PDB file of C-alpha atoms in Angstrom:
ATOM      1  CA  ILE A   1     -27.997   8.364 -19.913  1.00  0.00           C
ATOM      2  CA  ILE A   2     -25.222   6.180 -20.263  1.00  0.00           C
ATOM      3  CA  THR A   3     -25.201   5.057 -16.341  1.00  0.00           C
ATOM      4  CA  LEU A   4     -29.162   4.942 -16.662  1.00  0.00           C
ATOM      5  CA  SER A   5     -28.732   2.427 -19.544  1.00  0.00           C
ATOM      6  CA  ILE A   6     -26.332   0.308 -17.878  1.00  0.00           C
ATOM      7  CA  ILE A   7     -28.399  -0.081 -14.882  1.00  0.00           C
ATOM      8  CA  MET A   8     -31.566  -0.460 -16.964  1.00  0.00           C
ATOM      9  CA  GLY A   9     -30.165  -2.998 -19.351  1.00  0.00           C
ATOM     10  CA  THR A  10     -28.993  -5.362 -16.474  1.00  0.00           C
ATOM     11  CA  ILE A  11     -32.319  -4.821 -14.708  1.00  0.00           C
ATOM     12  CA  MET A  12     -33.915  -5.790 -17.515  1.00  0.00           C
ATOM     13  CA  THR A  13     -32.184  -8.940 -18.240  1.00  0.00           C
ATOM     14  CA  MET A  14     -32.198  -9.965 -14.585  1.00  0.00           C
ATOM     15  CA  SER A  15     -36.127  -9.660 -14.344  1.00  0.00           C
ATOM     16  CA  SER A  16     -37.218 -10.901 -17.751  1.00  0.00           C
ATOM     17  CA  SER A  17     -38.604 -14.476 -18.324  1.00  0.00           C
ATOM     18  CA  ASN A  18     -38.294 -14.167 -22.288  1.00  0.00           C
ATOM     19  CA  TRP A  19     -34.887 -14.848 -24.235  1.00  0.00           C
ATOM     20  CA  LEU A  20     -35.763 -11.701 -26.600  1.00  0.00           C
ATOM     21  CA  MET A  21     -36.159  -9.236 -23.820  1.00  0.00           C
ATOM     22  CA  ALA A  22     -33.128 -10.741 -21.865  1.00  0.00           C
ATOM     23  CA  TRP A  23     -30.986 -10.312 -25.161  1.00  0.00           C
ATOM     24  CA  ILE A  24     -31.997  -6.594 -25.656  1.00  0.00           C
ATOM     25  CA  GLY A  25     -31.248  -5.864 -22.022  1.00  0.00           C
ATOM     26  CA  LEU A  26     -27.426  -7.221 -22.590  1.00  0.00           C
ATOM     27  CA  GLU A  27     -27.412  -5.560 -26.009  1.00  0.00           C
ATOM     28  CA  LEU A  28     -28.601  -2.056 -24.232  1.00  0.00           C
ATOM     29  CA  ASN A  29     -26.033  -2.767 -21.118  1.00  0.00           C
ATOM     30  CA  MET A  30     -23.176  -3.471 -23.933  1.00  0.00           C
ATOM     31  CA  LEU A  31     -23.822  -0.463 -26.124  1.00  0.00           C
ATOM     32  CA  ALA A  32     -23.977   1.764 -22.775  1.00  0.00           C
ATOM     33  CA  ILE A  33     -20.521   1.031 -21.650  1.00  0.00           C
ATOM     34  CA  LEU A  34     -18.747   1.149 -24.682  1.00  0.00           C
ATOM     35  CA  PRO A  35     -18.403   5.030 -24.512  1.00  0.00           C
ATOM     36  CA  ILE A  36     -17.080   4.423 -20.810  1.00  0.00           C
ATOM     37  CA  ILE A  37     -14.286   2.215 -22.045  1.00  0.00           C
ATOM     38  CA  SER A  38     -13.179   4.383 -24.954  1.00  0.00           C
ATOM     39  CA  LYS A  39     -13.362   7.701 -22.611  1.00  0.00           C
ATOM     40  CA  PRO A  40      -9.428   7.944 -22.308  1.00  0.00           C
ATOM     41  CA  LYS A  41      -8.223   9.102 -25.711  1.00  0.00           C
ATOM     42  CA  THR A  42      -5.689   6.647 -26.027  1.00  0.00           C
ATOM     43  CA  THR A  43      -4.721   3.861 -28.589  1.00  0.00           C
ATOM     44  CA  ARG A  44      -5.027   1.208 -25.813  1.00  0.00           C
ATOM     45  CA  ALA A  45      -8.498   2.225 -24.722  1.00  0.00           C
ATOM     46  CA  SER A  46      -9.567   2.342 -28.518  1.00  0.00           C
ATOM     47  CA  GLU A  47      -8.237  -1.269 -29.158  1.00  0.00           C
ATOM     48  CA  ALA A  48      -9.848  -2.300 -25.700  1.00  0.00           C
ATOM     49  CA  THR A  49     -13.142  -0.880 -26.955  1.00  0.00           C
ATOM     50  CA  ILE A  50     -13.154  -2.862 -30.107  1.00  0.00           C
ATOM     51  CA  LYS A  51     -12.002  -6.175 -28.552  1.00  0.00           C
ATOM     52  CA  TYR A  52     -14.851  -5.889 -26.041  1.00  0.00           C
ATOM     53  CA  PHE A  53     -17.404  -5.011 -28.596  1.00  0.00           C
ATOM     54  CA  LEU A  54     -16.445  -7.952 -30.723  1.00  0.00           C
ATOM     55  CA  THR A  55     -16.350 -10.476 -27.912  1.00  0.00           C
ATOM     56  CA  GLN A  56     -19.783  -9.256 -26.692  1.00  0.00           C
ATOM     57  CA  ALA A  57     -21.371  -9.360 -30.263  1.00  0.00           C
ATOM     58  CA  ILE A  58     -20.340 -12.776 -31.003  1.00  0.00           C
ATOM     59  CA  ALA A  59     -21.427 -13.693 -27.582  1.00  0.00           C
ATOM     60  CA  SER A  60     -24.740 -12.128 -28.263  1.00  0.00           C
ATOM     61  CA  ALA A  61     -25.140 -13.833 -31.892  1.00  0.00           C
ATOM     62  CA  MET A  62     -24.389 -17.115 -30.190  1.00  0.00           C
ATOM     63  CA  MET A  63     -27.158 -16.410 -27.547  1.00  0.00           C
ATOM     64  CA  LEU A  64     -29.690 -15.527 -30.351  1.00  0.00           C
ATOM     65  CA  LEU A  65     -28.628 -18.768 -32.389  1.00  0.00           C
ATOM     66  CA  SER A  66     -29.394 -20.785 -29.114  1.00  0.00           C
ATOM     67  CA  SER A  67     -32.692 -19.405 -28.149  1.00  0.00           C
ATOM     68  CA  THR A  68     -34.077 -19.362 -32.152  1.00  0.00           C
ATOM     69  CA  THR A  69     -33.093 -22.979 -32.000  1.00  0.00           C
ATOM     70  CA  ASN A  70     -34.842 -23.761 -28.889  1.00  0.00           C
ATOM     71  CA  ALA A  71     -37.946 -21.953 -29.826  1.00  0.00           C
ATOM     72  CA  TRP A  72     -37.878 -23.748 -33.014  1.00  0.00           C
ATOM     73  CA  GLN A  73     -37.551 -27.134 -31.299  1.00  0.00           C
ATOM     74  CA  THR A  74     -40.082 -26.326 -28.427  1.00  0.00           C
ATOM     75  CA  GLY A  75     -42.227 -23.479 -29.375  1.00  0.00           C
ATOM     76  CA  SER A  76     -41.348 -21.372 -26.696  1.00  0.00           C
ATOM     77  CA  TRP A  77     -39.009 -18.236 -25.926  1.00  0.00           C
ATOM     78  CA  ASP A  78     -39.239 -18.829 -22.065  1.00  0.00           C
ATOM     79  CA  ILE A  79     -35.910 -18.734 -20.224  1.00  0.00           C
ATOM     80  CA  LEU A  80     -37.113 -21.843 -18.296  1.00  0.00           C
ATOM     81  CA  GLU A  81     -37.834 -23.986 -21.177  1.00  0.00           C
ATOM     82  CA  LEU A  82     -34.435 -24.167 -22.593  1.00  0.00           C
ATOM     83  CA  LYS A  83     -34.655 -28.094 -22.954  1.00  0.00           C
ATOM     84  CA  ASN A  84     -32.773 -28.671 -26.348  1.00  0.00           C
ATOM     85  CA  LYS A  85     -29.266 -29.854 -25.456  1.00  0.00           C
ATOM     86  CA  PHE A  86     -27.514 -28.099 -28.512  1.00  0.00           C
ATOM     87  CA  SER A  87     -29.152 -24.821 -27.385  1.00  0.00           C
ATOM     88  CA  THR A  88     -28.207 -25.250 -23.828  1.00  0.00           C
ATOM     89  CA  THR A  89     -24.581 -25.943 -24.516  1.00  0.00           C
ATOM     90  CA  ILE A  90     -24.328 -22.719 -26.875  1.00  0.00           C
ATOM     91  CA  MET A  91     -26.190 -20.425 -24.479  1.00  0.00           C
ATOM     92  CA  THR A  92     -23.611 -21.824 -21.642  1.00  0.00           C
ATOM     93  CA  LEU A  93     -20.893 -20.916 -23.924  1.00  0.00           C
ATOM     94  CA  SER A  94     -22.019 -17.417 -24.762  1.00  0.00           C
ATOM     95  CA  LEU A  95     -22.688 -16.696 -21.387  1.00  0.00           C
ATOM     96  CA  MET A  96     -19.099 -17.811 -20.106  1.00  0.00           C
ATOM     97  CA  MET A  97     -18.108 -15.650 -23.081  1.00  0.00           C
ATOM     98  CA  LYS A  98     -19.978 -12.468 -21.793  1.00  0.00           C
ATOM     99  CA  MET A  99     -18.587 -13.118 -18.270  1.00  0.00           C
ATOM    100  CA  GLY A 100     -14.829 -13.708 -19.280  1.00  0.00           C
ATOM    101  CA  ALA A 101     -14.535 -17.340 -18.249  1.00  0.00           C
ATOM    102  CA  ALA A 102     -12.071 -19.864 -19.408  1.00  0.00           C
ATOM    103  CA  PRO A 103     -11.731 -21.094 -22.268  1.00  0.00           C
ATOM    104  CA  ILE A 104     -13.006 -17.797 -23.633  1.00  0.00           C
ATOM    105  CA  HIS A 105     -11.354 -15.598 -21.395  1.00  0.00           C
ATOM    106  CA  PHE A 106      -8.808 -14.248 -23.590  1.00  0.00           C
ATOM    107  CA  TRP A 107     -10.304 -10.785 -24.019  1.00  0.00           C
ATOM    108  CA  LEU A 108     -10.776  -9.750 -20.355  1.00  0.00           C
ATOM    109  CA  PRO A 109      -7.125  -9.096 -19.285  1.00  0.00           C
ATOM    110  CA  GLU A 110      -6.538  -7.168 -22.358  1.00  0.00           C
ATOM    111  CA  VAL A 111      -9.762  -5.138 -22.090  1.00  0.00           C
ATOM    112  CA  LEU A 112      -9.087  -4.263 -18.230  1.00  0.00           C
ATOM    113  CA  GLN A 113      -5.485  -3.225 -19.049  1.00  0.00           C
ATOM    114  CA  GLY A 114      -6.669  -0.624 -21.888  1.00  0.00           C
ATOM    115  CA  THR A 115      -9.249   1.016 -19.549  1.00  0.00           C
ATOM    116  CA  THR A 116      -9.243   3.099 -16.368  1.00  0.00           C
ATOM    117  CA  LEU A 117      -9.610   1.399 -12.875  1.00  0.00           C
ATOM    118  CA  GLN A 118     -12.984   2.465 -12.522  1.00  0.00           C
ATOM    119  CA  THR A 119     -14.022   0.992 -15.797  1.00  0.00           C
ATOM    120  CA  ALA A 120     -12.301  -2.079 -14.730  1.00  0.00           C
ATOM    121  CA  LEU A 121     -14.235  -2.366 -11.620  1.00  0.00           C
ATOM    122  CA  LEU A 122     -17.553  -1.925 -13.703  1.00  0.00           C
ATOM    123  CA  ILE A 123     -16.574  -4.762 -15.993  1.00  0.00           C
ATOM    124  CA  THR A 124     -15.235  -7.103 -13.338  1.00  0.00           C
ATOM    125  CA  THR A 125     -18.540  -6.603 -11.052  1.00  0.00           C
ATOM    126  CA  TRP A 126     -21.621  -5.193 -12.414  1.00  0.00           C
ATOM    127  CA  GLN A 127     -21.069  -6.495 -16.028  1.00  0.00           C
ATOM    128  CA  LYS A 128     -21.156  -9.994 -14.640  1.00  0.00           C
ATOM    129  CA  LEU A 129     -24.737  -9.704 -12.922  1.00  0.00           C
ATOM    130  CA  ALA A 130     -26.814 -10.331 -15.960  1.00  0.00           C
ATOM    131  CA  PRO A 131     -25.186 -13.325 -17.587  1.00  0.00           C
ATOM    132  CA  ILE A 132     -24.617 -14.931 -13.764  1.00  0.00           C
ATOM    133  CA  SER A 133     -28.402 -14.297 -13.414  1.00  0.00           C
ATOM    134  CA  LEU A 134     -29.381 -15.985 -16.748  1.00  0.00           C
ATOM    135  CA  MET A 135     -26.974 -18.786 -15.989  1.00  0.00           C
ATOM    136  CA  TYR A 136     -28.601 -19.310 -12.681  1.00  0.00           C
ATOM    137  CA  MET A 137     -32.221 -19.484 -14.173  1.00  0.00           C
ATOM    138  CA  ILE A 138     -31.096 -22.365 -16.842  1.00  0.00           C
ATOM    139  CA  SER A 139     -28.776 -24.054 -14.142  1.00  0.00           C
ATOM    140  CA  ASN A 140     -30.932 -27.003 -13.996  1.00  0.00           C
ATOM    141  CA  ASN A 141     -30.770 -27.692 -17.720  1.00  0.00           C
ATOM    142  CA  ILE A 142     -26.958 -27.268 -18.270  1.00  0.00           C
ATOM    143  CA  GLN A 143     -24.781 -30.602 -18.125  1.00  0.00           C
ATOM    144  CA  PRO A 144     -22.921 -30.620 -14.803  1.00  0.00           C
ATOM    145  CA  ALA A 145     -19.845 -31.899 -16.772  1.00  0.00           C
ATOM    146  CA  LEU A 146     -19.703 -28.712 -18.882  1.00  0.00           C
ATOM    147  CA  LEU A 147     -19.961 -26.529 -15.839  1.00  0.00           C
ATOM    148  CA  MET A 148     -17.461 -28.464 -13.915  1.00  0.00           C
ATOM    149  CA  SER A 149     -14.882 -28.654 -16.717  1.00  0.00           C
ATOM    150  CA  ALA A 150     -15.069 -24.921 -17.497  1.00  0.00           C
ATOM    151  CA  GLY A 151     -15.007 -24.064 -13.805  1.00  0.00           C
ATOM    152  CA  ILE A 152     -11.720 -26.250 -13.255  1.00  0.00           C
ATOM    153  CA  LEU A 153     -10.227 -24.631 -16.344  1.00  0.00           C
ATOM    154  CA  SER A 154     -11.069 -21.171 -15.169  1.00  0.00           C
ATOM    155  CA  MET A 155      -9.466 -21.864 -11.875  1.00  0.00           C
ATOM    156  CA  ILE A 156      -6.151 -23.103 -13.690  1.00  0.00           C
ATOM    157  CA  VAL A 157      -6.011 -20.209 -16.011  1.00  0.00           C
ATOM    158  CA  GLY A 158      -6.818 -17.739 -13.349  1.00  0.00           C
ATOM    159  CA  GLY A 159      -4.172 -19.026 -11.056  1.00  0.00           C
ATOM    160  CA  LEU A 160      -1.507 -19.556 -13.655  1.00  0.00           C
ATOM    161  CA  GLY A 161      -2.034 -16.456 -15.550  1.00  0.00           C
ATOM    162  CA  GLY A 162      -1.758 -14.008 -12.741  1.00  0.00           C
ATOM    163  CA  ILE A 163       1.944 -15.669 -11.534  1.00  0.00           C
ATOM    164  CA  ASN A 164       4.021 -13.432 -13.677  1.00  0.00           C
ATOM    165  CA  GLN A 165       1.705 -10.315 -13.680  1.00  0.00           C
ATOM    166  CA  THR A 166       3.166  -6.705 -12.517  1.00  0.00           C
ATOM    167  CA  GLN A 167       0.254  -4.860 -13.851  1.00  0.00           C
ATOM    168  CA  LEU A 168      -2.599  -4.687 -11.152  1.00  0.00           C
ATOM    169  CA  ARG A 169      -5.574  -4.393 -13.542  1.00  0.00           C
ATOM    170  CA  LYS A 170      -4.199  -7.897 -15.476  1.00  0.00           C
ATOM    171  CA  THR A 171      -3.667  -9.430 -11.781  1.00  0.00           C
ATOM    172  CA  MET A 172      -7.386  -8.448 -10.932  1.00  0.00           C
ATOM    173  CA  ALA A 173      -8.331  -9.818 -14.377  1.00  0.00           C
ATOM    174  CA  TYR A 174      -6.836 -13.086 -13.907  1.00  0.00           C
ATOM    175  CA  SER A 175      -8.373 -13.134 -10.218  1.00  0.00           C
ATOM    176  CA  SER A 176     -11.830 -12.607 -11.464  1.00  0.00           C
ATOM    177  CA  ILE A 177     -11.338 -15.608 -13.920  1.00  0.00           C
ATOM    178  CA  ASN A 178     -10.113 -17.736 -10.977  1.00  0.00           C
ATOM    179  CA  ASN A 179     -13.195 -16.792  -8.905  1.00  0.00           C
ATOM    180  CA  LEU A 180     -15.682 -17.206 -11.685  1.00  0.00           C
ATOM    181  CA  GLY A 181     -14.127 -20.874 -12.043  1.00  0.00           C
ATOM    182  CA  TRP A 182     -15.385 -21.298  -8.363  1.00  0.00           C
ATOM    183  CA  THR A 183     -18.730 -19.777  -9.211  1.00  0.00           C
ATOM    184  CA  ILE A 184     -19.309 -21.836 -12.594  1.00  0.00           C
ATOM    185  CA  MET A 185     -18.128 -25.277 -11.014  1.00  0.00           C
ATOM    186  CA  ILE A 186     -20.637 -25.092  -7.925  1.00  0.00           C
ATOM    187  CA  MET A 187     -23.523 -23.705 -10.128  1.00  0.00           C
ATOM    188  CA  ALA A 188     -23.695 -27.462 -11.130  1.00  0.00           C
ATOM    189  CA  LEU A 189     -24.532 -28.666  -7.493  1.00  0.00           C
ATOM    190  CA  SER A 190     -25.866 -25.699  -5.762  1.00  0.00           C
ATOM    191  CA  PRO A 191     -26.712 -22.250  -7.770  1.00  0.00           C
ATOM    192  CA  ASN A 192     -27.485 -20.521  -4.741  1.00  0.00           C
ATOM    193  CA  LEU A 193     -24.050 -21.133  -3.288  1.00  0.00           C
ATOM    194  CA  ALA A 194     -22.700 -19.963  -6.571  1.00  0.00           C
ATOM    195  CA  VAL A 195     -24.495 -16.699  -6.309  1.00  0.00           C
ATOM    196  CA  MET A 196     -23.511 -16.172  -2.766  1.00  0.00           C
ATOM    197  CA  ASN A 197     -19.559 -16.677  -4.062  1.00  0.00           C
ATOM    198  CA  ILE A 198     -19.899 -14.350  -6.710  1.00  0.00           C
ATOM    199  CA  PHE A 199     -21.631 -11.669  -4.561  1.00  0.00           C
ATOM    200  CA  ILE A 200     -18.733 -12.066  -1.811  1.00  0.00           C
ATOM    201  CA  TYR A 201     -16.298 -11.776  -4.564  1.00  0.00           C
ATOM    202  CA  MET A 202     -17.601  -8.409  -5.809  1.00  0.00           C
ATOM    203  CA  ILE A 203     -17.931  -7.012  -2.317  1.00  0.00           C
ATOM    204  CA  MET A 204     -14.050  -7.558  -2.011  1.00  0.00           C
ATOM    205  CA  THR A 205     -13.138  -6.636  -5.284  1.00  0.00           C
ATOM    206  CA  THR A 206     -15.073  -3.233  -5.015  1.00  0.00           C
ATOM    207  CA  PRO A 207     -12.827  -1.722  -2.336  1.00  0.00           C
ATOM    208  CA  ILE A 208      -9.601  -3.068  -3.807  1.00  0.00           C
ATOM    209  CA  PHE A 209     -10.294  -0.995  -6.962  1.00  0.00           C
ATOM    210  CA  LEU A 210     -11.507   2.103  -5.106  1.00  0.00           C
ATOM    211  CA  MET A 211      -8.486   2.184  -2.994  1.00  0.00           C
ATOM    212  CA  MET A 212      -6.159   1.464  -5.954  1.00  0.00           C
ATOM    213  CA  THR A 213      -8.003   4.453  -7.945  1.00  0.00           C
ATOM    214  CA  SER A 214      -7.679   6.720  -4.646  1.00  0.00           C
ATOM    215  CA  THR A 215      -3.855   6.142  -4.606  1.00  0.00           C
ATOM    216  CA  SER A 216      -3.574   6.010  -8.511  1.00  0.00           C
ATOM    217  CA  THR A 217      -1.875   2.667  -8.028  1.00  0.00           C
ATOM    218  CA  LYS A 218      -1.519   0.584 -11.545  1.00  0.00           C
ATOM    219  CA  THR A 219       1.599  -1.568 -10.988  1.00  0.00           C
ATOM    220  CA  LEU A 220       3.151  -3.678  -8.427  1.00  0.00           C
ATOM    221  CA  GLN A 221       5.951  -0.978  -8.242  1.00  0.00           C
ATOM    222  CA  ASN A 222       3.457   1.853  -7.515  1.00  0.00           C
ATOM    223  CA  LEU A 223       1.819  -0.425  -4.697  1.00  0.00           C
ATOM    224  CA  THR A 224       5.351  -0.761  -2.881  1.00  0.00           C
ATOM    225  CA  THR A 225       5.804   2.949  -2.985  1.00  0.00           C
ATOM    226  CA  THR A 226       2.222   3.776  -1.389  1.00  0.00           C
ATOM    227  CA  TRP A 227       3.083   2.552   2.044  1.00  0.00           C
ATOM    228  CA  THR A 228       4.723   5.731   3.161  1.00  0.00           C
ATOM    229  CA  THR A 229       1.904   8.102   1.805  1.00  0.00           C
ATOM    230  CA  SER A 230      -1.125   5.897   2.829  1.00  0.00           C
ATOM    231  CA  THR A 231      -0.255   3.048   4.966  1.00  0.00           C
ATOM    232  CA  ALA A 232      -3.680   2.271   6.083  1.00  0.00           C
ATOM    233  CA  THR A 233      -4.888   1.869   2.554  1.00  0.00           C
ATOM    234  CA  THR A 234      -1.894  -0.415   1.497  1.00  0.00           C
ATOM    235  CA  LEU A 235      -2.524  -2.847   4.322  1.00  0.00           C
ATOM    236  CA  SER A 236      -6.129  -2.803   3.570  1.00  0.00           C
ATOM    237  CA  ILE A 237      -5.312  -3.728  -0.073  1.00  0.00           C
ATOM    238  CA  ALA A 238      -2.926  -6.445   1.226  1.00  0.00           C
ATOM    239  CA  LEU A 239      -5.536  -7.861   3.474  1.00  0.00           C
ATOM    240  CA  LEU A 240      -8.360  -7.985   0.991  1.00  0.00           C
ATOM    241  CA  MET A 241      -6.112  -9.657  -1.773  1.00  0.00           C
ATOM    242  CA  LEU A 242      -5.564 -12.374   1.016  1.00  0.00           C
ATOM    243  CA  SER A 243      -9.183 -12.419   1.509  1.00  0.00           C
ATOM    244  CA  THR A 244     -10.118 -12.874  -2.046  1.00  0.00           C
ATOM    245  CA  SER A 245      -7.674 -15.658  -2.388  1.00  0.00           C
ATOM    246  CA  GLY A 246      -9.724 -17.710   0.236  1.00  0.00           C
ATOM    247  CA  LEU A 247      -7.275 -17.870   2.755  1.00  0.00           C
ATOM    248  CA  PRO A 248      -8.681 -18.690   6.405  1.00  0.00           C
ATOM    249  CA  PRO A 249      -9.751 -16.836   8.404  1.00  0.00           C
ATOM    250  CA  PHE A 250     -10.903 -14.224   5.943  1.00  0.00           C
ATOM    251  CA  THR A 251     -14.295 -13.937   4.429  1.00  0.00           C
ATOM    252  CA  GLY A 252     -13.432 -15.437   1.046  1.00  0.00           C
ATOM    253  CA  PHE A 253     -12.722 -18.631   2.732  1.00  0.00           C
ATOM    254  CA  LEU A 254     -16.278 -19.193   3.705  1.00  0.00           C
ATOM    255  CA  PRO A 255     -17.835 -19.702   0.081  1.00  0.00           C
ATOM    256  CA  LYS A 256     -14.910 -21.846  -0.833  1.00  0.00           C
ATOM    257  CA  MET A 257     -15.272 -23.963   2.172  1.00  0.00           C
ATOM    258  CA  LEU A 258     -19.030 -24.505   1.431  1.00  0.00           C
ATOM    259  CA  ALA A 259     -18.251 -25.092  -2.249  1.00  0.00           C
ATOM    260  CA  LEU A 260     -15.773 -27.939  -1.331  1.00  0.00           C
ATOM    261  CA  ASN A 261     -18.231 -29.311   1.248  1.00  0.00           C
ATOM    262  CA  GLU A 262     -20.823 -29.510  -1.334  1.00  0.00           C
ATOM    263  CA  LEU A 263     -18.511 -31.440  -3.775  1.00  0.00           C
ATOM    264  CA  ILE A 264     -17.466 -33.883  -1.045  1.00  0.00           C
ATOM    265  CA  THR A 265     -21.259 -34.349   0.108  1.00  0.00           C
ATOM    266  CA  GLN A 266     -21.930 -35.355  -3.797  1.00  0.00           C
ATOM    267  CA  LYS A 267     -19.117 -37.833  -3.734  1.00  0.00           C
ATOM    268  CA  LEU A 268     -16.645 -35.707  -5.993  1.00  0.00           C
ATOM    269  CA  THR A 269     -13.585 -35.879  -3.914  1.00  0.00           C
ATOM    270  CA  THR A 270     -11.486 -35.967  -6.959  1.00  0.00           C
ATOM    271  CA  LEU A 271     -13.057 -32.792  -8.291  1.00  0.00           C
ATOM    272  CA  ALA A 272     -12.455 -30.977  -4.854  1.00  0.00           C
ATOM    273  CA  THR A 273      -8.732 -32.255  -4.509  1.00  0.00           C
ATOM    274  CA  LEU A 274      -8.273 -30.452  -7.988  1.00  0.00           C
ATOM    275  CA  ALA A 275      -9.952 -27.371  -6.782  1.00  0.00           C
ATOM    276  CA  ILE A 276      -7.931 -27.197  -3.756  1.00  0.00           C
ATOM    277  CA  MET A 277      -4.659 -27.712  -5.874  1.00  0.00           C
ATOM    278  CA  THR A 278      -5.652 -25.010  -7.997  1.00  0.00           C
ATOM    279  CA  SER A 279      -6.344 -22.446  -5.525  1.00  0.00           C
ATOM    280  CA  LEU A 280      -2.936 -23.020  -3.890  1.00  0.00           C
ATOM    281  CA  VAL A 281      -1.481 -21.806  -7.463  1.00  0.00           C
ATOM    282  CA  SER A 282      -3.807 -18.713  -7.339  1.00  0.00           C
ATOM    283  CA  LEU A 283      -2.737 -18.095  -3.760  1.00  0.00           C
ATOM    284  CA  LEU A 284       0.918 -17.565  -4.914  1.00  0.00           C
ATOM    285  CA  PHE A 285       0.293 -14.469  -6.696  1.00  0.00           C
ATOM    286  CA  TYR A 286      -1.841 -12.910  -4.036  1.00  0.00           C
ATOM    287  CA  LEU A 287       0.826 -13.775  -1.496  1.00  0.00           C
ATOM    288  CA  ARG A 288       3.282 -12.196  -3.769  1.00  0.00           C
ATOM    289  CA  ILE A 289       1.618  -9.059  -3.736  1.00  0.00           C
ATOM    290  CA  THR A 290       1.113  -9.195  -0.083  1.00  0.00           C
ATOM    291  CA  TYR A 291       4.828  -9.971   0.575  1.00  0.00           C
ATOM    292  CA  LEU A 292       5.789  -7.188  -1.836  1.00  0.00           C
ATOM    293  CA  ILE A 293       3.674  -4.634   0.309  1.00  0.00           C
ATOM    294  CA  MET A 294       3.874  -5.840   3.841  1.00  0.00           C
ATOM    295  CA  VAL A 295       7.368  -7.214   4.015  1.00  0.00           C
ATOM    296  CA  LEU A 296       9.558  -5.369   1.632  1.00  0.00           C
ATOM    297  CA  THR A 297       8.041  -1.782   1.999  1.00  0.00           C
ATOM    298  CA  SER A 298       7.440  -1.791   5.626  1.00  0.00           C
ATOM    299  CA  PRO A 299       9.552   0.690   7.702  1.00  0.00           C
ATOM    300  CA  MET A 300      10.923  -2.301  10.031  1.00  0.00           C
ATOM    301  CA  THR A 301      12.599  -3.941   7.088  1.00  0.00           C
TER     302      THR A 301
END
């Protein structure tokens, strides 16, 4: 029932053309995932559940405020009719809060750290589909400056936040924030490219979490000791990490290259340069993980 509710909630939101139905879908999805987060009977899991619930509840309240204000001004609950500037700004912030993008990202690393690896995978992939689809639908009405500012901020926070992490779930949380930054930034110029970027990220993140689950790897120290027992898995995690960072010639480089191309085409060279600089910061912690796996733990050393 819980799994069905999560799937139905997301599909309801993605397929609805009315703000109320979209909101009901998000609420159904959120209420269904709470028992999954709180399944481990630990204090940390209970804390993560409360943090997730409060954050999502505040975002939902903002969403209702935005859609109600817009309906009051325009007389329409239609998603595509979000014309009011105040409503558009509040709606964008609420969707960013639901996804875990900066500057409202503080809940994501803490919640992931308090859950199991399977639940962390669910939060970083499936749970982003509904908010991303709503942002895609209203992208033409959102001020580009707001999306670009939030995107760059998410990239900076994701890059700097992941540098000193030893817990892999927190590292993956900051990786998610960083990649969300790229998605949100390019959403202002090319929504289709933004959707492609987030889907490629999800495709790369899923096997990382599944392999970490299969080897019971939760920290960098665990990762360095799995080489002897499962060499292929550890090597795959290292390569997928490099791909997620956007290092050529891996798959993750393609959406970033297309995003930079779009920025330069639109004469936003300064923003493109800033995006490259922030991606170098995030590359640092991906390379650190890869170095620990492939250099320090390989039999030749």
